[in-house]
Amino acid sequence: MLLESMPIEYQDGMCLSINLSGWYVQVSFSPLHPLMVICLARQIKTPAAIAQYLDTNDMNLHSILGCHTINSDTGCYAYRATQWLDTELTHERFMEILSRCIGEAERGFEKILKKQL
């Protein structure tokens, strides 16, 4: 279903990668549990400041389903969310989950971006 729904740029036995709305998106599946992991990453143009790291820590204290991070080695911000697949994954359900992840990633990215100015 995902292969038909998305413009997949890379795939292997357990993950799919795409570029979507300015985000590098990786969707992975656990071989041991009914889990789907969605990771979104976007480049940060300048080196991260201490205030940005503090903001990601604060966002993580208030985030229930996902995790915000800054990787200074790669120069990117990332948001990662895990979803139990307790029911069949339909196109509509996947798009709903992906949309929520993109929304949360956008809010997080905008918050840390303000600290660069």
C-alpha angles and dihedrals in degrees: 000000000000092000089058095042103050138044094248114203098180136011140171132167095293111021144044126203129201140160110236130170093341093313130112101225126196121186115193134181127210116237090206105042137028092260134135120196121200118194123184122189135182132179121256108216097213131034113281119262126220090251090059092053089049090051092052089051090051092048090051091054088059100036116097105180104026148037131231122207144167119215110202092188094061096027097234143122117224138188121199127190132179123210127192110227097216092148134034112292107236126185091253093050093047092050090049092052092045092048092053090049093049090048092052092045091050091051092048094046092049091050095053092040090062088062090060093063 
